[in-house]
Short mmCIF file of C-alpha atoms and ligand atoms in Angstrom, two decimals:
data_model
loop_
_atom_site.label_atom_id
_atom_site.label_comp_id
_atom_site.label_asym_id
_atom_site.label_seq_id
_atom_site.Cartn_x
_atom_site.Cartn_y
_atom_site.Cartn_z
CA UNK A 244 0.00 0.00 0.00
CA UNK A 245 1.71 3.40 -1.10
CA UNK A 246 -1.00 5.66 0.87
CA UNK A 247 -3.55 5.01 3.16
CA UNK A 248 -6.58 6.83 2.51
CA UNK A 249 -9.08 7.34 5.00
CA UNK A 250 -12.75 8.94 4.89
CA UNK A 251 -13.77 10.44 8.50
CA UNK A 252 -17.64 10.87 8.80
CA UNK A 253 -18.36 12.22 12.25
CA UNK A 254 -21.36 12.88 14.02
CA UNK A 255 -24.12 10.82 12.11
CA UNK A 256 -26.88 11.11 15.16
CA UNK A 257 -28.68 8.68 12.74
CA UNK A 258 -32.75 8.19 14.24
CA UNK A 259 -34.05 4.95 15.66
CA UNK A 260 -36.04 5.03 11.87
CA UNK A 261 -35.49 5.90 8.88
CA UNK A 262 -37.83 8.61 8.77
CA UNK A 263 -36.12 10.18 12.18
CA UNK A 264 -35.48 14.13 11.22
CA UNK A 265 -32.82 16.50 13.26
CA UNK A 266 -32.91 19.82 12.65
CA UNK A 267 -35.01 19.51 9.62
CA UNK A 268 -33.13 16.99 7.90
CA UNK A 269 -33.18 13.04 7.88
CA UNK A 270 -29.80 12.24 9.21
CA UNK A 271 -29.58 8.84 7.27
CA UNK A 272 -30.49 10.48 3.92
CA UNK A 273 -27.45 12.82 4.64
CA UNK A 274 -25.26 9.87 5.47
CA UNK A 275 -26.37 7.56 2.22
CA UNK A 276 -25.71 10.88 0.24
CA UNK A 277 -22.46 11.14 1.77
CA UNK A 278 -21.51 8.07 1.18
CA UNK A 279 -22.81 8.35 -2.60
CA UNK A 280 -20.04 11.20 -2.85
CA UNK A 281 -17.52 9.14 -1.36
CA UNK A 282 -17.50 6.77 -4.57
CA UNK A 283 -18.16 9.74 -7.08
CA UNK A 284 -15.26 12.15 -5.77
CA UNK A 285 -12.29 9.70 -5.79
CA UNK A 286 -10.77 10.45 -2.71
CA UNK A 287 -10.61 6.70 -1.96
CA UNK A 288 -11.62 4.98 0.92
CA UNK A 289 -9.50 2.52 2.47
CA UNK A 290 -11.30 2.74 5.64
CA UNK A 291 -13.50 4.98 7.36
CA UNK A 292 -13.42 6.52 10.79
CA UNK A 293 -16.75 7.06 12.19
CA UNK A 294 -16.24 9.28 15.07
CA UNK A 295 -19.20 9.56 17.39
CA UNK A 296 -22.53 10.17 17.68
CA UNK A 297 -23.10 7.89 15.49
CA UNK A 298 -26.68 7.79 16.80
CA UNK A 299 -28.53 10.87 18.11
CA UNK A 300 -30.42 9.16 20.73
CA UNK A 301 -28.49 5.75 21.34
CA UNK A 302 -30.70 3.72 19.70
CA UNK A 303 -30.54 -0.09 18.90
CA UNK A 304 -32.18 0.49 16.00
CA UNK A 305 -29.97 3.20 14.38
CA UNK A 306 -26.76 1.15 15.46
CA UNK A 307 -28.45 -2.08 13.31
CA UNK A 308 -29.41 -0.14 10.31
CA UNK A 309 -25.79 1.45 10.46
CA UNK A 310 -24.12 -1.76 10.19
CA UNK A 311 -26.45 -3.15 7.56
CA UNK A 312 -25.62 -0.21 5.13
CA UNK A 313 -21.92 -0.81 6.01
CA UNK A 314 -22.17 -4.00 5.44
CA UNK A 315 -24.21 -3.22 2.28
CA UNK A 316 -21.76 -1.20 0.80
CA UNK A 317 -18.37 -3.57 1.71
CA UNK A 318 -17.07 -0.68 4.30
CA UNK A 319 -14.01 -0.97 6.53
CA UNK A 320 -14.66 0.84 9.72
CA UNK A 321 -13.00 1.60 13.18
CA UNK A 322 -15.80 3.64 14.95
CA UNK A 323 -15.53 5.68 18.24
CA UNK A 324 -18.42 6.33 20.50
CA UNK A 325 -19.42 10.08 21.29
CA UNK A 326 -21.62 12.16 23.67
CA UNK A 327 -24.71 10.78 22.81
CA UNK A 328 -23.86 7.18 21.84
CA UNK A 329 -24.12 3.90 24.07
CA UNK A 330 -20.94 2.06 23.75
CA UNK A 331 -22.62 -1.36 24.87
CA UNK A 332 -25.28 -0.98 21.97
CA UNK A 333 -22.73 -0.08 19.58
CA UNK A 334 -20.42 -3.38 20.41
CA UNK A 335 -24.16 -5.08 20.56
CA UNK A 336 -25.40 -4.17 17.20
CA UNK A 337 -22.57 -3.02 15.16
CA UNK A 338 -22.11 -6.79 14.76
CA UNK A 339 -19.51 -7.06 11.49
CA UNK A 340 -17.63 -4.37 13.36
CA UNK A 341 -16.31 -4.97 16.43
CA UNK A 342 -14.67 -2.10 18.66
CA UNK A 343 -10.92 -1.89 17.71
CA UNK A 344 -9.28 0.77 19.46
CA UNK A 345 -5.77 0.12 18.44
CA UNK A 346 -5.43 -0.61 14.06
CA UNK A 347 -1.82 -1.36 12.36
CA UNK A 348 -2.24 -0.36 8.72
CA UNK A 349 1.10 -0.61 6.79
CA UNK A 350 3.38 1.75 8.19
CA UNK A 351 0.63 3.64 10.23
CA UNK A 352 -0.99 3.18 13.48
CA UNK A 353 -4.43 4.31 14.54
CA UNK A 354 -5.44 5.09 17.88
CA UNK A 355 -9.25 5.49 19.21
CA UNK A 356 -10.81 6.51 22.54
CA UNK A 357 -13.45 7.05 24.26
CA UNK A 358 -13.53 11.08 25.59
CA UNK A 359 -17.69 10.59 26.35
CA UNK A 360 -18.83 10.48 30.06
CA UNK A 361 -21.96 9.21 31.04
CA UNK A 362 -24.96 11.66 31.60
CA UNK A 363 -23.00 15.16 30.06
CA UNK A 364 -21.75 16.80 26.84
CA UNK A 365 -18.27 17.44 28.38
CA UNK A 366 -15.55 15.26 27.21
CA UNK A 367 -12.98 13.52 29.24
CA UNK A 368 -10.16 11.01 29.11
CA UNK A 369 -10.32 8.64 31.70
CA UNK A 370 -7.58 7.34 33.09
CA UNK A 371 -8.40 3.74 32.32
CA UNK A 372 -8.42 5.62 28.38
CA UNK A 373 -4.92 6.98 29.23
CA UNK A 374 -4.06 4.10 29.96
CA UNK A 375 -4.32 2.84 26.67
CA UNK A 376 -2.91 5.38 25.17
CA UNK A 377 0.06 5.03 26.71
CA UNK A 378 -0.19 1.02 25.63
CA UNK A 379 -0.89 2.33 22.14
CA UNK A 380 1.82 4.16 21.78
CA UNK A 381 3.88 1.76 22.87
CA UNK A 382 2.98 -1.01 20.63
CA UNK A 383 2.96 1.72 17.84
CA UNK A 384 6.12 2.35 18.39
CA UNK A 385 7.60 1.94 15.25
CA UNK A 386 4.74 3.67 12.85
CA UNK A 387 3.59 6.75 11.90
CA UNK A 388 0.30 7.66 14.56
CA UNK A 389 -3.32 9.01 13.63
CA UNK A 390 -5.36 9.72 16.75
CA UNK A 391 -9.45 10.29 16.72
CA UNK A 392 -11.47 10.70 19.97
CA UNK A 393 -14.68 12.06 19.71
CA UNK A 394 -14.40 15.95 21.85
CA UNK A 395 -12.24 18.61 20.85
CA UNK A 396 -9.54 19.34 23.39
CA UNK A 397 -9.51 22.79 22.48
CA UNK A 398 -11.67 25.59 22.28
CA UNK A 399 -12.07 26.79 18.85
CA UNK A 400 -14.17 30.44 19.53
CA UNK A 401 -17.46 28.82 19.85
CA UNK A 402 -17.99 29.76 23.18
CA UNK A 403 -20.99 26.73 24.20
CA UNK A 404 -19.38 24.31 22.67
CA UNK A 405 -16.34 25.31 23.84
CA UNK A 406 -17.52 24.14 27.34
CA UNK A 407 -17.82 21.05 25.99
CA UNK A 408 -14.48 20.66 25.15
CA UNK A 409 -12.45 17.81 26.96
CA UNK A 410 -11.47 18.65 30.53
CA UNK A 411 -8.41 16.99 31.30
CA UNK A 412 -7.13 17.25 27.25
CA UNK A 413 -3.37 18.13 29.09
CA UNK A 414 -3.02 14.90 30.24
CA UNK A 415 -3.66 13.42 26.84
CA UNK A 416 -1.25 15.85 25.81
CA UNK A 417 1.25 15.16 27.77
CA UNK A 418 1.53 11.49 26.98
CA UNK A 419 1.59 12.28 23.06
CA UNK A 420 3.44 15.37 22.71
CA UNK A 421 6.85 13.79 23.18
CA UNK A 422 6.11 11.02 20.75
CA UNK A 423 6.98 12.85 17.41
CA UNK A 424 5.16 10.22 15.20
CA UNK A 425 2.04 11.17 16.29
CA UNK A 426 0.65 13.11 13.05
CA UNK A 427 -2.51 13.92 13.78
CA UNK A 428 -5.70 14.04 15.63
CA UNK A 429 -8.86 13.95 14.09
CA UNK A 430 -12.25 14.74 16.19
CA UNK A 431 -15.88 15.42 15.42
CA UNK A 432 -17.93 16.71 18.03
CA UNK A 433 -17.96 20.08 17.38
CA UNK A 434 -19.64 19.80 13.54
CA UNK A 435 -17.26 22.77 12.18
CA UNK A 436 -14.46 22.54 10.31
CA UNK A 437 -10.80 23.14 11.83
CA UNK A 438 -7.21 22.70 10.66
CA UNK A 439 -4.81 23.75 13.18
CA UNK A 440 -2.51 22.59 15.94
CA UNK A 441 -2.87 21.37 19.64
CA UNK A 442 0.73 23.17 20.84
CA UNK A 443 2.83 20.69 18.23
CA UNK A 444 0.26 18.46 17.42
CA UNK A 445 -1.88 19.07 14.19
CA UNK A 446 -5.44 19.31 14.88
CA UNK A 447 -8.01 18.80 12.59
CA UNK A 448 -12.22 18.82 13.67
CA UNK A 449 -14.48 17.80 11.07
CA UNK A 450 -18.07 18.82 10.19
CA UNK A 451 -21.04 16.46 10.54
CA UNK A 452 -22.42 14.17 7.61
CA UNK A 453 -26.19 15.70 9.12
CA UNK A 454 -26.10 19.01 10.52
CA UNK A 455 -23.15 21.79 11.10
CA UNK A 456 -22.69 24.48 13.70
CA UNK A 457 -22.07 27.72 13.01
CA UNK A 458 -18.52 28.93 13.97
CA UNK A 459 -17.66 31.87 16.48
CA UNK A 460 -21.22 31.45 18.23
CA UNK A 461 -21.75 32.23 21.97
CA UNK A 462 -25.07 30.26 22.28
CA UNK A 463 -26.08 26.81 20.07
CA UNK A 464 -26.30 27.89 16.62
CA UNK A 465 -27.13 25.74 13.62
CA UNK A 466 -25.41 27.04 9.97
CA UNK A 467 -27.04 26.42 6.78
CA UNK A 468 -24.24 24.13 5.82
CA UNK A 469 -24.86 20.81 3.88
CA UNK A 470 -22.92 17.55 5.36
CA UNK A 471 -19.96 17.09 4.77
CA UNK A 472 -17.18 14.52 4.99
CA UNK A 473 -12.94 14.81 6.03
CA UNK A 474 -10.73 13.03 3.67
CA UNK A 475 -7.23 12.27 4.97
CA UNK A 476 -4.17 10.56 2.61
CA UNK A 477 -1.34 9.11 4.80
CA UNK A 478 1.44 8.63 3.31
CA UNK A 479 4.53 6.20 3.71
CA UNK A 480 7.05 9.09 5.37
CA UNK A 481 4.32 9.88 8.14
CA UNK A 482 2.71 13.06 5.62
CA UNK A 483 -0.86 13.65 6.15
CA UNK A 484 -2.61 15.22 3.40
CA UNK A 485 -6.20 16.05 4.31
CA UNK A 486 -9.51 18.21 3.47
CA UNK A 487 -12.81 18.67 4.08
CA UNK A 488 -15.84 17.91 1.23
CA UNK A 489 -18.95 19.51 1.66
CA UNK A 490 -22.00 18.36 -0.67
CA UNK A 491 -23.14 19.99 -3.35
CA UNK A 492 -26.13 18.40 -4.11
CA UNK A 493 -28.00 17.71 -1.23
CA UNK A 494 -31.67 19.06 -1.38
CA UNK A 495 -32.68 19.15 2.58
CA UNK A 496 -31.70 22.31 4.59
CA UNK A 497 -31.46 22.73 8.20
CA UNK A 498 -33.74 24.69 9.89
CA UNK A 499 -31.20 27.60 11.46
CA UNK A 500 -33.78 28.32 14.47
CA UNK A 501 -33.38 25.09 16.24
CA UNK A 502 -32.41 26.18 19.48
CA UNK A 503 -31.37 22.41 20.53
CA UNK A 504 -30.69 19.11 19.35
FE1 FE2 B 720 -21.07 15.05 20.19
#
């Protein structure tokens, strides 16, 4: 394998039916559409990252119909669970796809946690998580590193979700800042686009494949964004090459006065 190209699609909050609308939109047309793109815009998609939310309520039902259309479609999927997941359903019912939460790829590594807590919005790294981590990067040793949690760990200007963002994102920090092949970390969460760093880490948050938030907003604001998808291209010497895709032909639009979700 030259490259390893990756598709992240964050933040599904797929229904418990089909017919299930968010915002004014049906979350699984949105993620069927984005997955149409996927095969028409060539990006290539060696795997995809789902990460979190994958279901807006935690519901069975959503978590089934996910892994039929994965299954469907011939998908290769690591999945994280976010804020308003259940991670028991999801290892219940996303039955072709077990939870891996440490992947060897070629000459990459991928790393997943968990940064939901039970009952809140606010993310967190446990330390049974950090734990892992440090595990992960041990075993990694040797390969370039892509880590994905599902919360920010900084705040990006949007003041409420800001709040949100993961408490104790230092002591991640800490353990992967000396490790200079760790290339990246990818999160969802926030459903806004951002390429940055984390001190010397590069950053990137992804919009959602249903709704997206509108940047720089003190109070829960919904933009009139489509869904969208994050592309990433690994390559051999530890390069990451990545963008974000938003639809262009996606005929459902967010209502912008939702005042919750
Ligand atoms: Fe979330």
């Amino acid at each position: 394998m030259t490259s390893l190209r990756i598709i992240q699609i964050t933040d599904l909050h797929l229904g418990a039916t089909p017919d299930s609308i968010l915002a004014g939109i049906k979350p699984l047309d949105s993620f069927l559409a984005v997955l149409d793109a996927l095969d028409q815009d060539g990006h290539g998609d060696d795997l995809l990252l789902l990460s979190g939310d994958l279901s807006g309520e935690s519901s069975a039902s959503a978590y089934s119909m996910l892994n039929r259309i994965l299954r469907d479609r011939d998908k290769n999927v690591i999945w994280l669970p976010g804020n308003h997941d259940d991670l028991s359903l999801m290892e219940e019912y996303l039955i072709d796809y077990p939870l891996r939460s440490i992947s060897e790829i070629g000459s990459w590594g991928i790393l997943t946690l968990d940064s939901s807590q039970a009952g809140t919005p606010i993310g967190r790294i446990s330390d049974e998580q950090l734990q892992k981590v440090s595990e992960g990067l041990t075993q990694l040793s040797g390969k370039s590193i892509l880590v994905s949690m599902h919360h920010c760990p900084i705040t990006l200007g949007c003041q409420w979700l800001d709040k949100q963002r993961i408490t104790n994102s230092q002591d991640l920090y800490d353990l992967l800042s000396p490790h200079t092949n760790v290339k990246a970390v990818v999160t969802g969460h926030v459903h806004q686009q951002f390429d940055g760093l984390w001190g010397n880490i590069p950053l990137y948050t992804s919009p959602s494949s249903s709704i997206q938030f509108k940047p720089q907003s003190e109070n829960f604001s919904i933009s009139n964004q489509p869904p969208a998808y994050r592309w990433l291209t690994l390559e051999r010497d530890g390069s990451v090459n990545t963008g974000v895709k938003f639809l262009s032909n996606f005929n459902q639009h967010p209502d912008t006065k939702n005042t919750g979700y």
